[in-house]
Short mmCIF file of C-alpha atoms in Angstrom, two decimals:
data_model
loop_
_atom_site.label_atom_id
_atom_site.label_comp_id
_atom_site.label_asym_id
_atom_site.label_seq_id
_atom_site.Cartn_x
_atom_site.Cartn_y
_atom_site.Cartn_z
CA MET A 3 -96.27 23.15 33.79
CA GLY A 4 -98.22 24.87 31.08
CA ASN A 5 -97.93 22.36 28.36
CA GLN A 6 -97.92 19.38 30.76
CA PRO A 7 -101.32 19.51 32.46
CA TRP A 8 -100.94 15.93 33.70
CA ARG A 9 -98.19 17.14 36.08
CA ALA A 10 -100.50 19.61 37.82
CA GLY A 11 -103.04 17.11 39.12
CA LYS A 12 -103.46 15.03 42.24
CA PRO A 13 -102.69 11.69 40.49
CA TYR A 14 -99.19 12.95 39.60
CA GLU A 15 -98.59 14.13 43.17
CA ILE A 16 -99.74 10.76 44.52
CA LEU A 17 -97.47 8.93 42.06
CA MET A 18 -94.47 11.00 43.16
CA GLN A 19 -95.30 10.34 46.82
CA ARG A 20 -95.48 6.60 46.10
CA ALA A 21 -92.17 6.77 44.22
CA SER A 22 -90.51 8.21 47.32
CA THR A 23 -91.32 5.07 49.35
CA ASP A 24 -91.80 2.29 46.77
CA PRO A 25 -88.44 1.05 45.41
CA VAL A 26 -90.10 -1.01 42.65
CA LEU A 27 -92.07 1.97 41.31
CA ARG A 28 -88.97 4.14 41.63
CA GLU A 29 -86.95 1.72 39.52
CA MET A 30 -89.73 1.51 36.92
CA LEU A 31 -89.71 5.32 36.64
CA ARG A 32 -85.91 5.23 36.20
CA THR A 33 -85.88 2.51 33.54
CA ASP A 34 -89.15 3.13 31.67
CA PRO A 35 -90.44 6.60 32.58
CA ARG A 36 -92.72 6.94 29.53
CA GLY A 37 -94.39 3.57 29.97
CA THR A 38 -94.69 3.96 33.71
CA LEU A 39 -96.21 7.46 33.51
CA GLN A 40 -98.65 6.41 30.81
CA ARG A 41 -99.68 3.29 32.71
CA GLU A 42 -99.90 4.83 36.19
CA LEU A 43 -101.60 8.09 35.14
CA ALA A 44 -103.71 6.63 32.32
CA ILE A 45 -102.37 9.20 29.85
CA SER A 46 -100.83 9.14 26.39
CA LEU A 47 -97.62 11.07 25.83
CA PRO A 48 -96.67 12.26 22.34
CA GLU A 49 -93.79 10.29 20.79
CA GLY A 50 -91.55 13.35 20.38
CA VAL A 51 -91.65 14.25 24.07
CA GLN A 52 -88.37 13.57 25.89
CA ILE A 53 -88.55 12.51 29.51
CA ASP A 54 -85.56 13.14 31.78
CA VAL A 55 -85.50 11.46 35.17
CA LEU A 56 -83.49 13.23 37.86
CA GLU A 57 -83.43 12.41 41.54
CA GLU A 58 -83.46 14.92 44.36
CA THR A 59 -81.38 14.18 47.43
CA THR A 60 -80.89 15.99 50.71
CA ALA A 61 -77.88 17.68 49.09
CA ARG A 62 -79.44 18.30 45.66
CA ILE A 63 -82.55 20.35 44.96
CA LEU A 64 -83.99 20.40 41.46
CA LEU A 65 -85.49 23.56 40.04
CA VAL A 66 -87.79 22.78 37.11
CA LEU A 67 -88.50 25.80 34.94
CA PRO A 68 -91.82 25.95 33.09
CA ALA A 69 -91.82 26.03 29.29
CA ALA A 70 -91.22 29.54 27.96
CA GLN A 71 -94.40 31.29 26.83
CA PRO A 72 -94.45 33.05 23.45
CA ALA A 73 -94.13 36.83 23.50
CA LEU A 74 -97.41 38.73 23.19
CA GLY A 75 -96.38 40.51 19.97
CA ALA A 76 -99.48 40.78 17.79
CA ALA A 77 -101.67 39.59 20.67
CA GLN A 78 -101.25 42.91 22.49
CA LEU A 79 -104.36 45.01 22.98
CA SER A 80 -104.99 48.04 20.80
CA ASP A 81 -105.45 51.47 22.43
CA ASP A 82 -109.21 51.15 21.98
CA GLN A 83 -109.23 47.71 23.62
CA LEU A 84 -107.12 49.03 26.50
CA ASP A 85 -109.59 51.90 26.97
CA ARG A 86 -112.45 49.42 27.15
CA VAL A 87 -110.68 47.23 29.68
CA ALA A 88 -109.42 50.08 31.85
CA GLY A 89 -112.69 51.98 31.78
CA GLY A 90 -114.81 48.95 32.48
CA ALA A 91 -117.56 49.95 30.07
CA GLY A 92 -115.69 50.61 26.86
CA GLY A 93 -116.06 53.17 24.17
CA THR A 94 -114.06 55.75 22.32
CA THR A 95 -112.86 59.13 23.46
CA ARG A 96 -113.70 62.18 21.36
CA GLY A 97 -113.26 65.76 22.52
CA GLY A 98 -113.08 64.99 26.23
CA ARG A 99 -116.13 62.76 26.07
CA THR A 100 -116.25 58.96 26.18
CA THR A 101 -119.14 57.23 24.52
CA ASP A 102 -119.98 53.56 24.56
CA ILE A 103 -120.34 51.46 21.43
CA ASP A 104 -124.07 52.06 21.77
CA PRO A 105 -124.36 55.78 20.94
CA GLY A 106 -127.28 56.13 23.35
CA VAL A 107 -125.21 55.17 26.39
CA LYS A 108 -122.66 57.56 27.88
CA THR A 109 -119.81 56.22 30.00
CA ALA A 110 -118.31 59.56 31.08
CA VAL A 111 -119.40 63.17 31.20
CA ASP A 112 -117.87 66.05 29.29
CA LEU A 113 -114.73 67.28 31.02
#
């Protein structure tokens, strides 16, 4: 629910529980889902967001997939950044010796 943080909270869960037993609320969600969600959860939904209302039954289970996340691409770590993360202290490796960014601090001994 990455780009829909309002779905992850307790108010949304409570609203869905109410909708399972309150026929009036259920009908409001069917006929005016945007207005009902905004009113009941005190949120504002962007105009371009489409809302699809589907009903589960004992014979129908809905599987809602989260929005696809962008590939890491350029956000991947460089070799130096990976060394820092994996080693815990960071630094560069030269001739079997790892030194921290601060030249006075050693993070590994000569091999």
